[in-house]
PDB file of C-alpha atoms in Angstrom:
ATOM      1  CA  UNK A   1       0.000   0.000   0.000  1.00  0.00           C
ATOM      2  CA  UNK A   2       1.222   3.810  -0.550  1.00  0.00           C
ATOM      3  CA  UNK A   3       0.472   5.392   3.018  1.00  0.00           C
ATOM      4  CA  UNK A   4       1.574   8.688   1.987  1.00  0.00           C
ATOM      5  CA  UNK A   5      -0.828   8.375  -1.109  1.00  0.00           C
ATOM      6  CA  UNK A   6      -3.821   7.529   1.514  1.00  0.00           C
ATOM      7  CA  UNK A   7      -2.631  10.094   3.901  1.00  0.00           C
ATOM      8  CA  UNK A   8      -2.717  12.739   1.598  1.00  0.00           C
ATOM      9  CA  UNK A   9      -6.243  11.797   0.336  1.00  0.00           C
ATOM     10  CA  UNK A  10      -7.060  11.851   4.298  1.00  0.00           C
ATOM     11  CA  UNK A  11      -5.262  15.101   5.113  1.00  0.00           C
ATOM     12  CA  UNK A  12      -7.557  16.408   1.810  1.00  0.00           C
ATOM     13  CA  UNK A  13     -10.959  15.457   3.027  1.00  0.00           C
ATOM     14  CA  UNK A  14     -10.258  16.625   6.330  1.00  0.00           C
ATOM     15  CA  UNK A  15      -9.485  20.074   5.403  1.00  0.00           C
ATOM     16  CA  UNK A  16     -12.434  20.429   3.326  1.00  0.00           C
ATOM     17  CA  UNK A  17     -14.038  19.304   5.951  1.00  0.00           C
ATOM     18  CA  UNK A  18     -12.880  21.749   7.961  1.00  0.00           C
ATOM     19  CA  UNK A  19     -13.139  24.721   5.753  1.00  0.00           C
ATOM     20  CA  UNK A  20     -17.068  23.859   5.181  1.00  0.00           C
ATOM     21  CA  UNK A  21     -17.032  24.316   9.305  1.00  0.00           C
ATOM     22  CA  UNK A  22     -15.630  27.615   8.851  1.00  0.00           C
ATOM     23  CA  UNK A  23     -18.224  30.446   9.695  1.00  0.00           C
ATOM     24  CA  UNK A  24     -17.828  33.770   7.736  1.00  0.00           C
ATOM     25  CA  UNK A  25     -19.657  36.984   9.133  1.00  0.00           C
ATOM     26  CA  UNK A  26     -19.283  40.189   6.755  1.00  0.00           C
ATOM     27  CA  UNK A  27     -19.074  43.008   9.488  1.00  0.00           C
ATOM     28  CA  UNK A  28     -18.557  46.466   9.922  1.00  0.00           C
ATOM     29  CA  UNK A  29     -14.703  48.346  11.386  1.00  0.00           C
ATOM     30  CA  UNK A  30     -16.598  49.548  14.278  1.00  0.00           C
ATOM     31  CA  UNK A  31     -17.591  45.944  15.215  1.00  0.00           C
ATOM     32  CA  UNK A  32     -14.329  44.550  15.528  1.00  0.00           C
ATOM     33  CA  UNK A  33     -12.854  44.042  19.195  1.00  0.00           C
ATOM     34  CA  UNK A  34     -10.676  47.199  20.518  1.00  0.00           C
ATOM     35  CA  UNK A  35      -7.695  45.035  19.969  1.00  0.00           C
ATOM     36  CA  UNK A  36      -7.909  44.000  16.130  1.00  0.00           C
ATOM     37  CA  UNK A  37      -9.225  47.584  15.645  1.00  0.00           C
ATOM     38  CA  UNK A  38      -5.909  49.049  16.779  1.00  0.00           C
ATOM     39  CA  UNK A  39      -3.667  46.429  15.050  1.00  0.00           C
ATOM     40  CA  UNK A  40      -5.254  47.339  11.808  1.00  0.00           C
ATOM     41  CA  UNK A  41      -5.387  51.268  12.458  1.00  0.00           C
ATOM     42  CA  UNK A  42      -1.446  50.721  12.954  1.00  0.00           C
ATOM     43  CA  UNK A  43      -1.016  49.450   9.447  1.00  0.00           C
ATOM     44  CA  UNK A  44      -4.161  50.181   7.278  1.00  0.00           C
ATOM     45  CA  UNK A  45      -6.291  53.693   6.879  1.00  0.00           C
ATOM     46  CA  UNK A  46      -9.695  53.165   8.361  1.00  0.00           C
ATOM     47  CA  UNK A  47     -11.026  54.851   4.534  1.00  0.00           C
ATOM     48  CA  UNK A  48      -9.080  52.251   2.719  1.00  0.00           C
ATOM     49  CA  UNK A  49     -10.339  49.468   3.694  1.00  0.00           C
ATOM     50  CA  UNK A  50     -12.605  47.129   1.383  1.00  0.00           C
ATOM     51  CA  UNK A  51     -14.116  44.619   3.234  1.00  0.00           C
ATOM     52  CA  UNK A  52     -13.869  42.767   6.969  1.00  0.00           C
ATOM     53  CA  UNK A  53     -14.761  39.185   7.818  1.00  0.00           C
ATOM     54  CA  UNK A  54     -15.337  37.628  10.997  1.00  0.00           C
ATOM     55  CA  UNK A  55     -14.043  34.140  10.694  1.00  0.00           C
ATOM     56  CA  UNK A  56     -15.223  31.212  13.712  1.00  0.00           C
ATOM     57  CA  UNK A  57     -13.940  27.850  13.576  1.00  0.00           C
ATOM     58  CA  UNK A  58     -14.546  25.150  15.612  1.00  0.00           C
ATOM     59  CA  UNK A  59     -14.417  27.992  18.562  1.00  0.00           C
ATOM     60  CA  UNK A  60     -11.496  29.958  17.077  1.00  0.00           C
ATOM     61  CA  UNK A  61     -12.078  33.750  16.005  1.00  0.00           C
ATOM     62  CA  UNK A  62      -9.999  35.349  13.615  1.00  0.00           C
ATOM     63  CA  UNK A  63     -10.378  38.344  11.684  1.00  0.00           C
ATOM     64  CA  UNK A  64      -9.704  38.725   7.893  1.00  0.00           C
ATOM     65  CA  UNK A  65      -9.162  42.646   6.492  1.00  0.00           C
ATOM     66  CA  UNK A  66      -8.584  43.708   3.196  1.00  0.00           C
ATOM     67  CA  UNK A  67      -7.823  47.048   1.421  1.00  0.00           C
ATOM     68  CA  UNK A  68      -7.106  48.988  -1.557  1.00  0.00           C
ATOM     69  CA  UNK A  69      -5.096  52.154  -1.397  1.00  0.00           C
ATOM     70  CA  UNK A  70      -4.903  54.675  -4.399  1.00  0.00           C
ATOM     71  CA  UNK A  71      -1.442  55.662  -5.085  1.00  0.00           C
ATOM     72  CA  UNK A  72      -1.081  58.653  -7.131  1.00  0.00           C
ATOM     73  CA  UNK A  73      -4.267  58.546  -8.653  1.00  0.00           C
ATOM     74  CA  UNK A  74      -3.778  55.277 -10.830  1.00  0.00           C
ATOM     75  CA  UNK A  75      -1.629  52.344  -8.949  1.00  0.00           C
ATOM     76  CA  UNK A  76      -3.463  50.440  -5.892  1.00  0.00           C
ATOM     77  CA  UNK A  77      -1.890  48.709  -3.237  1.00  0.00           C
ATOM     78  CA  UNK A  78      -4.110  45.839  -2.171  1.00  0.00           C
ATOM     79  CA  UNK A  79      -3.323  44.681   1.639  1.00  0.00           C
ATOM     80  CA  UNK A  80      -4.951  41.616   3.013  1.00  0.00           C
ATOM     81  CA  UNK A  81      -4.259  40.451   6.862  1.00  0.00           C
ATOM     82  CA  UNK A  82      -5.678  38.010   9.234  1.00  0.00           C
ATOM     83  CA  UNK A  83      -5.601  39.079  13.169  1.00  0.00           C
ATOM     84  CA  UNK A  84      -6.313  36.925  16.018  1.00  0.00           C
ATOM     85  CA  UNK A  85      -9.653  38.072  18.674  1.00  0.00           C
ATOM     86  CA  UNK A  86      -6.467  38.998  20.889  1.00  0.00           C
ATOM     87  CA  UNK A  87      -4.935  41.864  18.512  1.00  0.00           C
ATOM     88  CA  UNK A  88      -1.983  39.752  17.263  1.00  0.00           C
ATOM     89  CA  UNK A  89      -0.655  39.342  13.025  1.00  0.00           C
ATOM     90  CA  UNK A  90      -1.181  36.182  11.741  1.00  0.00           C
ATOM     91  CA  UNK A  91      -0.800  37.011   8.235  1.00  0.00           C
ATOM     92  CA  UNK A  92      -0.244  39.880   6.326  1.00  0.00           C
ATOM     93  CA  UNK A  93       0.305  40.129   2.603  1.00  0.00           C
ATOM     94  CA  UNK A  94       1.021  43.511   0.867  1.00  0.00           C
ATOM     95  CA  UNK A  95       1.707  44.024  -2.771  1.00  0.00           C
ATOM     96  CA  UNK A  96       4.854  46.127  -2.753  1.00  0.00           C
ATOM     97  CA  UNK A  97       7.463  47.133  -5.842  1.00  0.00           C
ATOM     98  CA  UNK A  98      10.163  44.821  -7.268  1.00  0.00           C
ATOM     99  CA  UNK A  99      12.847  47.176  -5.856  1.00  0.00           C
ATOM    100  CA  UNK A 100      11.361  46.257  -1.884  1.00  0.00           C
ATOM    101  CA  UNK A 101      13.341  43.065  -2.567  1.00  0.00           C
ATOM    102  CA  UNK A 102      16.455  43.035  -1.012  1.00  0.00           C
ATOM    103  CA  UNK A 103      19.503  43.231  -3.377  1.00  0.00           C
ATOM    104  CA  UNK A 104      21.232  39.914  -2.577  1.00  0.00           C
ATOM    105  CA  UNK A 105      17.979  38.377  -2.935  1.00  0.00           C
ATOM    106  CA  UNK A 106      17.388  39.557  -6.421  1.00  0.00           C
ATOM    107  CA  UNK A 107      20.998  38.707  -7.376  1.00  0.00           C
ATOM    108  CA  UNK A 108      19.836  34.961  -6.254  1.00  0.00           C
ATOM    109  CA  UNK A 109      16.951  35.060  -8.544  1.00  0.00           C
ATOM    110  CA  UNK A 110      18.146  36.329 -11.113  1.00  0.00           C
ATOM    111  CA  UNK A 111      20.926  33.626 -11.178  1.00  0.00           C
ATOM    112  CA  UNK A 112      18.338  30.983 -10.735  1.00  0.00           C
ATOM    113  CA  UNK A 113      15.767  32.299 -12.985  1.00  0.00           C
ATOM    114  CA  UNK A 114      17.618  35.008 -15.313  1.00  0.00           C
ATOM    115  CA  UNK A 115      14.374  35.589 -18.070  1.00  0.00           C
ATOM    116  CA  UNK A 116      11.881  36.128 -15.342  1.00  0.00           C
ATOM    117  CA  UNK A 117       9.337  38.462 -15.752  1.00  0.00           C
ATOM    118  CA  UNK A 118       7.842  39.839 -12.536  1.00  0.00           C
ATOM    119  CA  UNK A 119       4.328  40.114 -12.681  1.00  0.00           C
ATOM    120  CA  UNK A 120       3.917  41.063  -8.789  1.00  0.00           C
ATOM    121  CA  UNK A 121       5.634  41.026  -5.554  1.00  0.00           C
ATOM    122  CA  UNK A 122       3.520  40.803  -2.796  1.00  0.00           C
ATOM    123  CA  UNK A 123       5.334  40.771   1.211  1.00  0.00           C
ATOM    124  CA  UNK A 124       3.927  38.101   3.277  1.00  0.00           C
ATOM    125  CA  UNK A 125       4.438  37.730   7.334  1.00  0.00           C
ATOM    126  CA  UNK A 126       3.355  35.306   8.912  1.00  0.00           C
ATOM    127  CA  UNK A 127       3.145  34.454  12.484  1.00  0.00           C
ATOM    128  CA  UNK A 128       4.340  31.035  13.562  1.00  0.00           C
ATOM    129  CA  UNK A 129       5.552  28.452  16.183  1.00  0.00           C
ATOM    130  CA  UNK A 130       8.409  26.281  17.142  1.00  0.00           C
ATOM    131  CA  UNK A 131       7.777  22.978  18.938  1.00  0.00           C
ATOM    132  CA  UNK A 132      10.314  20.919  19.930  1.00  0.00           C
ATOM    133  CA  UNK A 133       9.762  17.110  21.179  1.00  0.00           C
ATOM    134  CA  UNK A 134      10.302  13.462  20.662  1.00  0.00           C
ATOM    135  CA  UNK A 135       8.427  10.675  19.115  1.00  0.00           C
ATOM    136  CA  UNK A 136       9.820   7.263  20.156  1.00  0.00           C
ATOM    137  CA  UNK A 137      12.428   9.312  21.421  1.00  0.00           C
ATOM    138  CA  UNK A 138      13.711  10.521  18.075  1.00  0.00           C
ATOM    139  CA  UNK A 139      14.240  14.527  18.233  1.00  0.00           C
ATOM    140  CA  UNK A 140      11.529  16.503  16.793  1.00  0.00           C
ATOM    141  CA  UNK A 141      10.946  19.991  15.566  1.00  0.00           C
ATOM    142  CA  UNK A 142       7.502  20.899  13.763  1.00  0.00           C
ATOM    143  CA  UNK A 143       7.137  24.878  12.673  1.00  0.00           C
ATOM    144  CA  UNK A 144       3.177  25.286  13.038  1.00  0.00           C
ATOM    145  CA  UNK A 145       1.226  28.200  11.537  1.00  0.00           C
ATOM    146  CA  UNK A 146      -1.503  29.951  12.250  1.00  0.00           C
ATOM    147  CA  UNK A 147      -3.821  28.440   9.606  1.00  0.00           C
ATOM    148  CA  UNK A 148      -2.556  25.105  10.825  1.00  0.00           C
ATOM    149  CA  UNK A 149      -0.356  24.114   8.370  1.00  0.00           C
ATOM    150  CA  UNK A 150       2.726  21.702   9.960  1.00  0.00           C
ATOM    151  CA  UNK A 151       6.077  21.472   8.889  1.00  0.00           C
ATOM    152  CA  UNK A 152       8.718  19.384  10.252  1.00  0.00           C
ATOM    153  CA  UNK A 153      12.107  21.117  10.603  1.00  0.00           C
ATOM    154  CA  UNK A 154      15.320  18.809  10.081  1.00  0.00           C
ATOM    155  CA  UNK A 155      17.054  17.959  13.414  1.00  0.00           C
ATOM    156  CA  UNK A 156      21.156  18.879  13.190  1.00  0.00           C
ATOM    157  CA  UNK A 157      23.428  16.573  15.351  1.00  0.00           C
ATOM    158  CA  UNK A 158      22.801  19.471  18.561  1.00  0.00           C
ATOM    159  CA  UNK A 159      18.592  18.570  18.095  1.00  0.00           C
ATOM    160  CA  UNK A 160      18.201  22.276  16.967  1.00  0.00           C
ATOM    161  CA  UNK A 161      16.145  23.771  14.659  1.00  0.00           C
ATOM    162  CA  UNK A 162      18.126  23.711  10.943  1.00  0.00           C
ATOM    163  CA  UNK A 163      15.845  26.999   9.878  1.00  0.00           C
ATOM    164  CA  UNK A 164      15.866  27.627   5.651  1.00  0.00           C
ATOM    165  CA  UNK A 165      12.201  28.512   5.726  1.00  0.00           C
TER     166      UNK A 165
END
């Protein structure tokens, strides 16, 4: 048998199982709690933003914002971000201009990938967690994020964290 065939076709059903859980409320800026309101003032214009979702599942409230900004009467910025009940950034993504990325980084990918065309750019933070353990006391470490995605983190000879994510 191919496990990892069947445990992908598990790991499928169970998310869309889980998404069809999900509850989304359309509501207005005033509505959100003090907490989200102030993380978004921080980063988005009140006037700018284009819609707001409330988001329960399975007992778990989250927040979804997104925005257009006019730029100079013709570009638009779209922002979209996901904050926690408590005030804390799960995910932000921003579109932002080719020359945001870091030089070295472009240098890489334009080795790599020297006819690319960039279409868009968008900066994405996302906040995450480090868990350490053991299963059958092999050394562990899983990087978990918000949305629930796992991934498991090579173990060095020390049983700390090799991080290239």
């Amino acid at each position: 048998m191919n496990y990892k065939k069947y445990g992908l076709i598990m790991f499928s059903l169970i998310s869309i199982v889980a998404l069809a859980a999900e509850e989304r409320t359309e509501i207005e800026f005033n509505a959100l709690p003090e907490a989200v309101r102030n993380t978004v003032s921080r980063i988005i214009e009140q006037k700018d933003i284009t819609s707001i979702a409330r988001i329960a599942d399975d007992g778990y409230v989250k927040f979804e914002i997104k925005s257009t900004k006019t730029v100079n009467n013709k570009d638009f910025i779209e922002t979209d971000m996901i904050v926690a009940a408590d005030g804390e950034m799960m995910k932000m993504a921003k579109e932002a201009p080719l020359f945001d990325i870091p030089f070295p980084v472009m240098t890489q990918v334009n080795r790599r990938y020297p006819n690319l065309k960039v279409d868009e750019v968008e900066i994405v933070k996302t906040r995450y967690f480090l868990l350490t353990g053991k299963i059958d006391g092999r050394p562990v470490n899983l990087k978990i994020n918000d949305d629930g995605e796992i991934q498991e983190i090579p173990v060095d000879q020390g049983n700390k964290a090799i991080l290239s994510h």
